CSV table of C-alpha atoms in Angstrom, one decimal:
chain,number,residue,atom,x,y,z
X,1,MET,CA,135.4,100.3,-135.1
X,2,ASN,CA,137.5,97.7,-133.2
X,3,LYS,CA,138.1,97.7,-129.5
X,4,GLU,CA,141.2,99.2,-129.5
X,5,GLU,CA,140.0,102.3,-131.6
X,6,PHE,CA,137.1,102.6,-129.5
X,7,GLU,CA,139.2,102.7,-126.2
X,8,GLU,CA,141.2,105.4,-128.0
X,9,VAL,CA,138.7,107.5,-128.5
X,10,ALA,CA,137.3,107.0,-125.0
X,11,ALA,CA,140.8,107.9,-123.6
X,12,HIS,CA,140.8,110.9,-125.4
X,13,LEU,CA,137.5,112.1,-124.3
X,14,LEU,CA,138.0,111.1,-120.5
X,15,LEU,CA,141.4,111.9,-120.2
X,16,GLY,CA,142.5,114.5,-122.7
X,17,LEU,CA,145.2,112.5,-124.4
X,18,SER,CA,146.6,113.4,-127.6
X,19,PRO,CA,145.2,111.3,-130.4
X,20,LYS,CA,147.6,109.3,-132.3
X,21,LYS,CA,145.4,109.5,-135.8
X,22,GLY,CA,143.6,112.5,-137.2
X,23,TRP,CA,140.2,110.6,-137.1
X,24,VAL,CA,139.8,110.5,-133.6
X,25,ASP,CA,139.7,114.4,-133.4
X,26,PHE,CA,136.8,114.3,-135.9
X,27,VAL,CA,135.1,111.8,-133.7
X,28,VAL,CA,135.3,113.9,-130.6
X,29,ALA,CA,134.1,117.1,-132.6
X,30,VAL,CA,131.0,115.0,-133.4
X,31,LEU,CA,130.5,113.8,-129.9
X,32,LYS,CA,131.1,117.4,-128.5
X,33,SER,CA,128.7,119.0,-131.0
X,34,ALA,CA,125.8,116.4,-130.1
X,35,LYS,CA,126.5,117.1,-126.5
X,36,GLU,CA,126.0,120.7,-127.0
X,37,GLY,CA,122.4,119.9,-128.9
X,38,HIS,CA,123.3,120.0,-132.4
X,39,LEU,CA,121.9,117.1,-134.6
X,40,CYS,CA,124.9,117.3,-137.0
X,41,LEU,CA,128.6,118.4,-137.5
X,42,ARG,CA,129.2,120.3,-140.7
X,43,GLY,CA,132.4,120.0,-142.4
X,44,GLU,CA,134.4,117.5,-144.5
X,45,ARG,CA,134.9,113.9,-143.2
X,46,PRO,CA,138.6,112.7,-143.0
X,47,GLN,CA,139.8,110.3,-145.4
X,48,ASP,CA,141.4,107.9,-142.7
X,49,LEU,CA,138.2,106.5,-141.0
X,50,PRO,CA,138.2,103.2,-139.7
X,51,GLU,CA,135.8,100.7,-141.6
X,52,GLY,CA,132.3,100.4,-140.0
X,53,LEU,CA,132.4,103.8,-138.1
X,54,LEU,CA,130.7,105.7,-140.9
X,55,GLU,CA,128.1,105.1,-143.7
X,56,GLU,CA,126.1,107.3,-146.1
X,57,GLY,CA,122.8,108.4,-144.9
X,58,ASN,CA,120.5,106.0,-147.2
X,59,THR,CA,118.3,104.4,-144.5
X,60,LEU,CA,116.2,105.1,-141.7
X,61,PHE,CA,118.3,102.9,-139.4
X,62,PRO,CA,122.0,102.9,-140.5
X,63,LYS,CA,124.2,100.2,-138.9
X,64,THR,CA,127.2,102.5,-138.3
X,65,PRO,CA,127.8,104.9,-135.3
X,66,LEU,CA,128.1,107.8,-137.6
X,67,VAL,CA,126.1,109.0,-140.8
X,68,PHE,CA,127.3,111.2,-143.4
X,69,GLU,CA,125.0,113.2,-145.7
X,70,LYS,CA,126.5,115.9,-148.2
X,71,ASP,CA,128.7,117.9,-145.5
X,72,ARG,CA,127.1,116.7,-142.3
X,73,THR,CA,128.0,114.2,-140.1
X,74,TYR,CA,125.3,112.6,-137.5
X,75,LEU,CA,125.3,110.4,-134.6
X,76,GLN,CA,123.3,107.3,-135.6
X,77,ARG,CA,120.7,108.3,-132.9
X,78,ASN,CA,120.5,112.0,-134.2
X,79,TRP,CA,120.2,110.8,-138.0
X,80,VAL,CA,117.3,108.4,-136.9
X,81,TYR,CA,115.2,111.2,-135.1
X,82,GLU,CA,115.8,113.8,-137.8
X,83,THR,CA,114.9,111.2,-140.6
X,84,TYR,CA,111.8,109.9,-139.0
X,85,LEU,CA,110.6,113.4,-138.3
X,86,LEU,CA,111.1,114.1,-141.9
X,87,GLU,CA,109.0,111.3,-142.7
X,88,GLN,CA,106.3,112.0,-140.2
X,89,VAL,CA,106.1,115.9,-141.4
X,90,ALA,CA,106.0,114.8,-144.7
X,91,ARG,CA,103.0,112.2,-144.1
X,92,LEU,CA,100.9,114.7,-142.0
X,93,ASN,CA,101.6,117.8,-144.4
X,94,GLN,CA,100.0,115.7,-147.2
X,95,ARG,CA,96.7,115.2,-145.8
X,96,LYS,CA,94.1,117.5,-146.9
X,97,GLY,CA,91.7,119.4,-144.9
X,98,SER,CA,88.2,121.0,-145.6
X,99,LEU,CA,87.7,123.2,-148.3
X,100,LEU,CA,86.6,126.6,-147.0
X,101,GLU,CA,83.0,127.0,-148.5
X,102,GLY,CA,81.2,130.2,-148.5
X,103,SER,CA,79.0,129.8,-145.2
X,104,LEU,CA,82.0,128.8,-143.1
X,105,ASP,CA,84.3,132.0,-144.5
X,106,ALA,CA,81.3,133.9,-143.5
X,107,VAL,CA,81.2,132.6,-139.9
X,108,ILE,CA,84.9,133.1,-139.8
X,109,GLU,CA,84.7,136.7,-141.1
X,110,GLN,CA,82.1,137.7,-138.7
X,111,GLU,CA,83.8,136.5,-135.7
X,112,HIS,CA,84.3,139.6,-133.4
X,113,GLN,CA,86.7,138.2,-131.1
X,114,LEU,CA,89.2,137.5,-133.9
X,115,ASN,CA,91.6,140.1,-135.5
X,116,GLU,CA,92.4,139.8,-139.3
X,117,ASP,CA,95.7,137.5,-138.5
X,118,GLN,CA,93.7,135.6,-136.1
X,119,LYS,CA,91.0,135.0,-138.8
X,120,ARG,CA,93.4,133.8,-141.4
X,121,VAL,CA,95.0,131.4,-139.1
X,122,VAL,CA,91.5,129.9,-138.2
X,123,ARG,CA,90.9,129.6,-142.1
X,124,HIS,CA,94.1,127.8,-142.3
X,125,LEU,CA,93.2,125.4,-139.5
X,126,PHE,CA,90.2,124.0,-140.9
X,127,MET,CA,92.2,123.5,-144.4
X,128,HIS,CA,95.2,121.8,-142.6
X,129,PRO,CA,94.8,118.9,-140.3
X,130,PHE,CA,98.3,119.5,-139.3
X,131,ALA,CA,99.2,123.1,-138.4
X,132,ILE,CA,101.6,125.3,-136.6
X,133,VAL,CA,100.5,128.6,-134.9
X,134,SER,CA,103.3,130.5,-133.6
X,135,GLY,CA,103.7,133.8,-132.1
X,136,GLY,CA,105.2,135.9,-129.0
X,137,PRO,CA,103.4,136.7,-125.7
X,138,GLY,CA,100.0,138.3,-126.1
X,139,THR,CA,99.5,137.6,-130.0
X,140,GLY,CA,96.5,135.4,-129.0
X,141,LYS,CA,97.9,131.6,-130.0
X,142,THR,CA,95.7,130.0,-127.2
X,143,HIS,CA,92.7,132.2,-128.0
X,144,THR,CA,92.7,131.7,-131.9
X,145,ALA,CA,92.9,127.9,-131.2
X,146,SER,CA,89.8,128.2,-128.9
X,147,ILE,CA,87.9,129.8,-131.3
X,148,PHE,CA,88.6,127.3,-134.0
X,149,VAL,CA,87.8,124.6,-131.5
X,150,ARG,CA,84.4,126.2,-130.9
X,151,LEU,CA,83.8,126.5,-134.7
X,152,LEU,CA,85.0,122.9,-135.4
X,153,ALA,CA,82.4,121.5,-132.6
X,154,HIS,CA,79.6,123.2,-133.9
X,155,ARG,CA,79.9,122.3,-137.7
X,156,SER,CA,81.0,118.5,-136.7
X,157,GLU,CA,78.5,115.9,-137.4
X,158,LYS,CA,79.7,113.7,-134.6
X,159,ARG,CA,80.7,114.0,-131.0
X,160,LEU,CA,84.2,115.2,-131.0
X,161,ARG,CA,87.1,114.1,-128.9
X,162,ILE,CA,89.6,116.7,-128.0
X,163,ILE,CA,92.9,116.4,-126.1
X,164,PHE,CA,94.8,119.4,-125.0
X,165,THR,CA,98.5,118.8,-124.1
X,166,ALA,CA,101.9,120.3,-123.4
X,167,PRO,CA,105.0,119.4,-122.0
X,168,THR,CA,104.0,120.5,-118.4
X,169,GLY,CA,100.7,119.6,-116.9
X,170,LYS,CA,100.2,123.3,-115.8
X,171,ALA,CA,100.3,124.5,-119.7
X,172,ALA,CA,98.0,121.5,-120.7
X,173,LEU,CA,95.5,122.4,-117.9
X,174,HIS,CA,95.6,126.3,-118.9
X,175,LEU,CA,94.8,125.4,-122.4
X,176,GLN,CA,92.1,123.4,-121.5
X,177,THR,CA,90.5,126.0,-119.2
X,178,ALA,CA,90.8,128.6,-121.9
X,179,ALA,CA,89.4,126.4,-124.6
X,180,SER,CA,86.7,124.8,-122.7
X,181,ARG,CA,84.8,127.9,-122.2
X,182,HIS,CA,83.9,127.9,-125.9
X,183,LEU,CA,82.8,124.2,-126.2
X,184,PRO,CA,79.5,122.6,-126.3
X,185,SER,CA,78.6,120.5,-123.6
X,186,GLU,CA,78.6,117.2,-125.5
X,187,VAL,CA,82.3,117.6,-126.7
X,188,THR,CA,84.8,115.1,-124.8
X,189,HIS,CA,88.0,116.6,-123.9
X,190,ALA,CA,90.7,116.2,-121.4
X,191,ALA,CA,94.1,117.9,-120.5
X,192,LEU,CA,97.1,115.6,-120.2
X,193,THR,CA,101.0,116.0,-120.2
X,194,LEU,CA,102.7,115.0,-123.3
X,195,HIS,CA,104.7,112.2,-121.6
X,196,ARG,CA,101.2,110.8,-120.1
X,197,LEU,CA,99.3,111.2,-123.5
X,198,LEU,CA,102.1,109.0,-125.2
X,199,ASN,CA,102.6,106.8,-122.2
X,200,ILE,CA,106.6,107.0,-122.7
X,201,LYS,CA,109.2,107.0,-120.1
X,202,PRO,CA,112.1,109.5,-120.3
X,203,GLY,CA,114.7,108.1,-122.8
X,204,GLU,CA,112.4,105.7,-124.3
X,205,THR,CA,113.3,105.4,-128.2
X,206,ASN,CA,110.6,103.0,-129.5
X,207,LEU,CA,109.5,105.0,-132.5
X,208,LEU,CA,107.7,102.3,-134.5
X,209,THR,CA,104.9,101.9,-132.2
X,210,LYS,CA,101.5,101.3,-134.0
X,211,ARG,CA,99.7,102.8,-131.1
X,212,LYS,CA,97.8,106.0,-132.3
X,213,VAL,CA,96.1,108.9,-130.2
X,214,ASP,CA,92.5,108.2,-129.8
X,215,ALA,CA,91.1,111.8,-130.6
X,216,ASP,CA,89.7,113.7,-133.3
X,217,LEU,CA,91.9,116.6,-132.4
X,218,VAL,CA,95.4,117.1,-130.4
X,219,ILE,CA,96.4,120.7,-129.7
X,220,VAL,CA,99.6,121.0,-128.3
X,221,ASP,CA,100.6,124.3,-126.2
X,222,GLU,CA,104.1,125.3,-125.4
X,223,ALA,CA,105.4,123.2,-128.5
X,224,SER,CA,108.7,124.9,-128.5
X,225,MET,CA,109.7,123.1,-125.3
X,226,MET,CA,109.4,119.7,-127.1
X,227,ASP,CA,112.8,118.1,-127.6
X,228,ILE,CA,113.4,116.0,-130.6
X,229,SER,CA,112.6,112.8,-129.0
X,230,LEU,CA,109.2,113.8,-127.7
X,231,MET,CA,108.4,115.5,-131.0
X,232,ALA,CA,109.2,112.3,-132.9
X,233,HIS,CA,106.9,110.4,-130.5
X,234,LEU,CA,104.1,112.6,-130.7
X,235,LEU,CA,104.0,113.0,-134.6
X,236,GLY,CA,104.3,109.1,-135.0
X,237,SER,CA,101.3,108.7,-132.8
X,238,ILE,CA,99.1,111.2,-134.8
X,239,GLY,CA,96.9,108.6,-137.1
X,240,GLU,CA,95.2,109.6,-140.4
X,241,GLU,CA,91.8,110.6,-138.9
X,242,THR,CA,93.4,113.1,-136.4
X,243,ARG,CA,93.9,116.6,-136.5
X,244,LEU,CA,97.0,118.2,-135.0
X,245,VAL,CA,97.8,121.7,-133.9
X,246,LEU,CA,101.1,123.1,-132.3
X,247,LEU,CA,101.0,126.2,-130.6
X,248,GLY,CA,104.5,127.9,-129.5
X,249,ASP,CA,107.1,130.7,-129.8
X,250,PRO,CA,110.2,129.6,-132.0
X,251,ASN,CA,112.2,132.6,-130.6
X,252,GLN,CA,112.3,130.6,-127.0
X,253,LEU,CA,115.4,128.8,-125.8
X,254,PRO,CA,115.8,125.3,-127.3
X,255,PRO,CA,115.4,122.2,-125.0
X,256,VAL,CA,118.5,121.6,-122.6
X,257,GLU,CA,119.1,118.2,-123.4
X,258,GLN,CA,118.4,117.7,-127.3
X,259,THR,CA,117.4,120.3,-129.6
X,260,SER,CA,113.7,120.9,-131.0
X,261,LEU,CA,112.8,121.0,-134.4
X,262,PHE,CA,109.9,123.2,-133.9
X,263,PRO,CA,111.4,126.5,-135.3
X,264,GLU,CA,112.4,124.6,-138.4
X,265,CYS,CA,108.9,123.3,-139.0
X,266,ASN,CA,107.6,126.8,-138.1
X,267,ASP,CA,110.1,128.3,-141.0
X,268,LEU,CA,108.6,125.7,-143.5
X,269,PHE,CA,104.8,126.0,-142.9
X,270,GLY,CA,104.0,127.9,-139.7
X,271,MET,CA,101.3,130.5,-139.5
X,272,LYS,CA,102.7,133.4,-137.6
X,273,LEU,CA,100.8,135.8,-135.2
X,274,THR,CA,102.4,139.1,-134.7
X,275,ARG,CA,100.0,141.6,-133.2
X,276,SER,CA,100.3,141.8,-129.5
X,277,MET,CA,97.1,142.8,-127.6
X,278,ARG,CA,98.9,143.6,-124.4
X,279,THR,CA,99.5,147.2,-125.4
X,280,GLU,CA,99.9,148.6,-121.8
X,281,GLU,CA,103.3,147.1,-121.4
X,282,SER,CA,104.9,149.1,-124.4
X,283,LEU,CA,108.4,149.0,-122.8
X,284,LEU,CA,108.3,145.2,-122.6
X,285,HIS,CA,107.3,145.0,-126.2
X,286,SER,CA,110.1,147.4,-127.2
X,287,ALA,CA,112.2,144.9,-125.5
X,288,PHE,CA,111.0,141.9,-127.0
X,289,ASP,CA,111.5,143.5,-130.5
X,290,ALA,CA,114.9,144.8,-129.7
X,291,ILE,CA,116.3,141.3,-128.7
X,292,LEU,CA,114.6,139.6,-131.6
X,293,ARG,CA,116.5,142.3,-134.0
X,294,GLY,CA,119.8,142.3,-131.8
X,295,ASP,CA,119.3,146.1,-131.5
X,296,GLU,CA,121.6,147.0,-128.8
X,297,SER,CA,120.5,150.8,-128.4
X,298,LEU,CA,116.6,150.1,-128.4
X,299,PHE,CA,117.2,147.3,-125.9
X,300,PHE,CA,119.0,149.2,-123.3
X,301,ASP,CA,116.4,152.0,-123.5
X,302,SER,CA,113.8,149.7,-122.8
X,303,VAL,CA,114.9,147.8,-119.8
X,304,GLN,CA,116.1,148.7,-116.2
X,305,MET,CA,119.6,147.3,-115.3
X,306,ALA,CA,121.6,147.0,-112.0
X,307,ASP,CA,124.9,145.1,-111.2
X,308,PHE,CA,125.7,142.6,-108.8
X,309,ASP,CA,126.4,143.9,-105.1
X,310,GLU,CA,126.6,142.6,-101.4
X,311,ASP,CA,123.1,144.1,-100.6
X,312,LEU,CA,121.6,142.3,-103.8
X,313,ILE,CA,120.2,139.3,-101.7
X,314,ASP,CA,118.7,141.8,-99.4
X,315,ARG,CA,116.9,143.5,-102.1
X,316,LEU,CA,115.6,140.5,-103.9
X,317,TYR,CA,114.3,139.0,-100.5
X,318,ALA,CA,112.6,142.1,-100.0
X,319,LYS,CA,110.8,142.0,-103.4
X,320,LEU,CA,109.8,138.5,-103.0
X,321,THR,CA,108.1,138.9,-99.5
X,322,PRO,CA,108.4,135.1,-98.7
X,323,LEU,CA,105.2,133.7,-97.1
X,324,MET,CA,105.4,133.3,-93.2
X,325,THR,CA,102.5,133.4,-90.8
X,326,LYS,CA,101.3,132.2,-87.4
X,327,ASP,CA,98.0,130.8,-88.9
X,328,PRO,CA,98.0,127.6,-91.0
X,329,ILE,CA,98.5,128.2,-94.9
X,330,ASP,CA,95.6,127.3,-97.2
X,331,PRO,CA,97.5,125.8,-100.2
X,332,ALA,CA,94.3,125.8,-102.6
X,333,PRO,CA,94.4,129.8,-103.7
X,334,LEU,CA,98.2,129.6,-103.8
X,335,LEU,CA,98.0,126.8,-106.5
X,336,LEU,CA,95.3,128.6,-108.5
X,337,LYS,CA,97.5,131.9,-109.5
X,338,GLU,CA,101.0,132.7,-110.8
X,339,ARG,CA,103.3,134.0,-108.2
X,340,PRO,CA,103.6,137.8,-108.9
X,341,LEU,CA,107.5,137.9,-109.0
X,342,CYS,CA,110.2,135.2,-109.9
X,343,LEU,CA,113.9,135.5,-110.2
X,344,LEU,CA,115.4,134.1,-113.2
X,345,ASN,CA,118.8,133.0,-113.5
X,346,SER,CA,121.2,132.0,-116.4
X,347,LEU,CA,123.5,129.8,-114.3
X,348,ARG,CA,123.0,127.1,-111.5
X,349,GLN,CA,126.4,127.2,-110.2
X,350,GLY,CA,128.7,130.3,-108.7
X,351,PRO,CA,128.3,132.9,-106.0
X,352,PHE,CA,125.2,134.2,-107.7
X,353,GLY,CA,123.9,131.2,-109.4
X,354,LEU,CA,120.2,130.1,-108.7
X,355,GLU,CA,121.4,127.4,-106.1
X,356,ALA,CA,123.1,129.9,-104.0
X,357,VAL,CA,120.3,132.4,-104.6
X,358,ASN,CA,118.0,130.1,-103.3
X,359,ARG,CA,120.0,128.9,-100.6
X,360,ARG,CA,120.6,132.5,-99.1
X,361,ILE,CA,116.9,133.2,-99.3
X,362,LEU,CA,116.1,130.2,-97.3
X,363,GLU,CA,118.9,131.2,-94.8
X,364,LYS,CA,117.0,134.6,-94.3
X,365,MET,CA,113.6,132.8,-94.1
X,366,ASP,CA,114.9,130.7,-91.3
X,367,ARG,CA,116.2,133.7,-89.4
X,368,ASP,CA,112.7,135.7,-89.8
X,369,CYS,CA,110.3,133.0,-89.3
X,370,LYS,CA,109.2,132.6,-85.7
X,371,ASP,CA,109.1,129.3,-83.9
X,372,GLY,CA,105.8,127.5,-84.5
X,373,TRP,CA,104.9,129.9,-87.7
X,374,TRP,CA,103.7,128.3,-90.9
X,375,TRP,CA,106.3,128.8,-93.9
X,376,MET,CA,105.4,128.3,-97.6
X,377,VAL,CA,108.3,127.9,-100.4
X,378,PRO,CA,107.9,127.2,-104.1
X,379,ILE,CA,109.3,124.1,-105.7
X,380,LEU,CA,109.7,122.5,-108.9
X,381,VAL,CA,109.9,118.7,-109.4
X,382,THR,CA,113.3,117.3,-110.8
X,383,ALA,CA,112.4,113.8,-111.9
X,384,ASN,CA,109.6,112.2,-114.3
X,385,LEU,CA,107.2,110.4,-112.2
X,386,PRO,CA,104.5,109.2,-114.7
X,387,HIS,CA,103.0,107.0,-112.0
X,388,LEU,CA,102.1,110.2,-109.9
X,389,ASN,CA,101.2,112.4,-113.0
X,390,LEU,CA,104.2,114.4,-112.0
X,391,TYR,CA,107.0,115.5,-114.5
X,392,ASN,CA,110.4,117.1,-114.4
X,393,GLY,CA,109.2,121.1,-114.4
X,394,THR,CA,106.1,120.7,-112.6
X,395,SER,CA,105.6,123.3,-110.3
X,396,GLY,CA,104.3,123.4,-106.6
X,397,ILE,CA,104.6,124.6,-103.4
X,398,LEU,CA,105.9,123.2,-99.9
X,399,ILE,CA,104.3,124.1,-96.8
X,400,GLY,CA,105.7,123.4,-93.0
X,401,GLN,CA,105.8,124.6,-89.6
X,402,LYS,CA,108.9,125.7,-88.1
X,403,LYS,CA,109.9,123.9,-84.9
X,404,GLY,CA,113.2,125.1,-83.6
X,405,GLN,CA,114.7,125.2,-87.1
X,406,MET,CA,113.1,125.5,-90.6
X,407,ARG,CA,113.4,122.2,-92.0
X,408,LEU,CA,112.3,121.5,-95.7
X,409,ASP,CA,112.2,117.8,-95.1
X,410,GLN,CA,109.4,118.2,-92.6
X,411,GLY,CA,107.2,120.1,-95.4
X,412,ILE,CA,104.2,118.6,-97.3
X,413,ALA,CA,104.1,119.4,-100.9
X,414,TYR,CA,101.2,120.4,-102.9
X,415,PHE,CA,100.4,120.4,-106.6
X,416,ALA,CA,97.3,121.7,-108.4
X,417,GLY,CA,94.6,119.2,-108.8
X,418,MET,CA,96.4,116.5,-106.8
X,419,GLU,CA,96.3,115.0,-103.2
X,420,PRO,CA,98.9,116.4,-100.9
X,421,PHE,CA,102.4,114.5,-100.7
X,422,GLN,CA,103.4,114.0,-97.2
X,423,ASP,CA,106.7,112.3,-98.6
X,424,PRO,CA,107.5,115.0,-101.4
X,425,PRO,CA,109.0,113.7,-104.8
X,426,PRO,CA,112.4,115.0,-105.8
X,427,TYR,CA,112.2,118.8,-106.1
X,428,GLU,CA,114.3,121.9,-105.9
X,429,VAL,CA,113.6,125.2,-104.3
X,430,SER,CA,112.3,127.8,-107.1
X,431,PHE,CA,112.4,131.4,-105.7
X,432,CYS,CA,114.9,131.5,-108.2
X,433,LEU,CA,114.3,129.3,-111.4
X,434,SER,CA,116.5,128.7,-114.4
X,435,ILE,CA,115.7,130.6,-117.4
X,436,HIS,CA,115.4,127.3,-119.4
X,437,LYS,CA,112.7,125.8,-116.7
X,438,SER,CA,110.8,129.1,-116.8
X,439,GLN,CA,109.4,128.4,-120.0
X,440,GLY,CA,105.6,127.8,-120.0
X,441,SER,CA,105.4,130.1,-116.6
X,442,GLU,CA,104.2,133.9,-116.7
X,443,PHE,CA,104.6,136.3,-113.9
X,444,ASP,CA,103.8,139.7,-113.3
X,445,GLU,CA,107.4,140.9,-112.6
X,446,VAL,CA,110.8,139.2,-113.1
X,447,VAL,CA,114.4,139.9,-112.1
X,448,VAL,CA,116.6,138.3,-114.5
X,449,LEU,CA,120.1,137.6,-113.0
X,450,LEU,CA,123.1,137.1,-115.6
X,451,PRO,CA,126.1,136.3,-113.6
X,452,ASP,CA,129.5,136.2,-115.3
X,453,GLY,CA,129.5,133.4,-117.6
X,454,SER,CA,126.2,133.9,-118.9
X,455,GLU,CA,127.5,135.6,-122.2
X,456,SER,CA,127.7,131.9,-123.5
X,457,PHE,CA,123.9,132.0,-124.1
X,458,GLY,CA,122.3,133.5,-127.1
X,459,ARG,CA,119.6,136.1,-127.3
X,460,GLU,CA,117.1,133.4,-127.0
X,461,ALA,CA,117.8,133.4,-123.3
X,462,LEU,CA,117.1,137.3,-122.9
X,463,TYR,CA,114.1,136.8,-125.1
X,464,THR,CA,112.6,133.8,-123.0
X,465,ALA,CA,113.5,135.6,-119.7
X,466,ALA,CA,111.7,138.8,-121.1
X,467,THR,CA,108.7,137.1,-122.2
X,468,ARG,CA,108.0,135.3,-118.6
X,469,ALA,CA,107.1,139.1,-117.6
X,470,LYS,CA,103.5,140.3,-118.2
X,471,LYS,CA,104.1,144.0,-116.4
X,472,ARG,CA,107.6,144.5,-115.6
X,473,TRP,CA,111.2,143.0,-115.7
X,474,GLU,CA,114.5,144.1,-114.9
X,475,ILE,CA,118.3,142.7,-115.5
X,476,VAL,CA,121.1,142.2,-113.0
X,477,GLY,CA,124.3,142.0,-114.7
X,478,LYS,CA,127.0,143.8,-116.3
X,479,LYS,CA,126.2,145.6,-119.7
X,480,GLU,CA,129.0,143.7,-121.7
X,481,ILE,CA,127.5,140.5,-121.0
X,482,VAL,CA,124.1,141.5,-122.3
X,483,THR,CA,125.8,142.8,-125.3
X,484,LYS,CA,127.1,139.5,-126.1
X,485,LEU,CA,124.0,137.6,-125.6
X,486,LEU,CA,122.5,140.1,-128.1
X,487,ALA,CA,124.9,139.5,-130.9
X,488,SER,CA,124.6,135.6,-130.7
X,489,ARG,CA,122.3,133.1,-131.5
X,490,ALA,CA,121.3,129.6,-129.6
X,491,ARG,CA,119.6,128.0,-132.6
X,492,LYS,CA,121.0,124.5,-132.9
X,493,GLU,CA,122.8,122.9,-136.3
X,494,THR,CA,120.4,120.6,-138.3
X,495,GLY,CA,120.0,119.6,-141.5
X,496,PHE,CA,116.0,119.6,-141.7
X,497,LEU,CA,115.4,122.5,-143.8
X,498,GLU,CA,117.8,121.1,-146.4
X,499,ARG,CA,116.6,117.5,-146.3
X,500,PHE,CA,112.8,118.4,-146.2
X,501,ARG,CA,111.0,117.2,-149.4
X,502,PRO,CA,107.5,116.2,-149.8
X,503,ILE,CA,107.2,112.1,-149.7
X,504,SER,CA,105.1,111.5,-153.1
X,505,PHE,CA,104.3,108.0,-152.5
X,506,LEU,CA,101.9,108.8,-149.4
X,507,HIS,CA,98.3,108.5,-149.8
X,508,ASP,CA,96.0,111.6,-149.4
X,509,VAL,CA,93.5,111.5,-146.9
X,510,SER,CA,90.8,114.0,-146.8
X,511,PHE,CA,89.2,115.5,-143.9
X,512,SER,CA,85.6,116.7,-143.3
X,513,VAL,CA,84.4,119.2,-140.5
């Protein structure tokens, strides 16, 4: 593509000009599809494409901006990510684990803390050094992985090095806490965010580094939150003697900026846990089931709904009961437990978007908080700051004392396991969270706000919101919006399943317990 042709495409995109050539619409459609999170655009390619714009997909690093295979067109970057992940998944999948000898099988069979599905998964984890365990809330993904870790550690002839990791530090720490209760003292283990583990900066695309993770076992929680870039860096960092276990729920929303290939990998070889242990919340589980099936009748029978009105913020404020007290606030207990209630929102902007809701709650706090009293506001980090071990989505709290007016810039930020920040990192108030950013968190109760415009999301948004609740949830929004959400899906377009093939030239690597 020459300079004049590039400028024509840019003008069409930025100014909405009518194209002079038919192929410009095609390029714009590919770029628009990629911006929406799809890895490829399906359909025939135009015949009048300029030379140097597109080539057939035959190599990992093509030289043209667009790549074509069969009926799919990729941006070069997306082609590289998908192709690289295909190679890495095939490489890791060809490794062989332990044969399940009778003594180990008997130990697993007698494990009273596991149900039959979980025992099946533990057997699979011993036999496959690269494995995916998927399931909804309460199915025991973390618990099952913890039992596997204990059995693996007891049968190992060497001192194991285990890394517990996740896209957020909170999820990684939760996984480590759950698993470490079962570990013998001689096992070395650590909890790290994926960015810190892989030592990558946001936007970094160096996939060919030879540095491998120094561990015998890596377990990743909330793996569905990994975008394609993070997943590519992770799989490429796993050496031939390192086991990798991914835990996640493929029915949750895909990452915002890029798609995830976790659902596709799960479709290929994931081990699925379906039996929930949380039997006391039957209405919640009915809602989960109805969402996944798109069953409108069952769904509306299992959820409480209300509509937006002028008293909504007052009702939400009363439910939240923001913390304001005349005595200094101790941050430690607040950081150790989940908030009992959280507001979730599908939109950021608008009269009932999360920014407006958070602002109005703060305004009410300012009116109610007495001069000299202490206040607490939940916050969420909005930037990746690896030098501080803080990443986009890390939750914390802001504590301050009112002096005339409640000013957030005079608050001190606190995060679990860290020293306080007199100068807080970039953050946003999180009384009301986006549904996307709520992934990895749990609350006793959630209130889901679905303002007009929410119908553009799929049922994954409903499912993600519902599965943040452990006991109760309710929806604020119009019934017709919910109906549209139930009828659509948010899964992105990829060629991964069609392109997946075992790579025959890779060497087998045998593992021992």
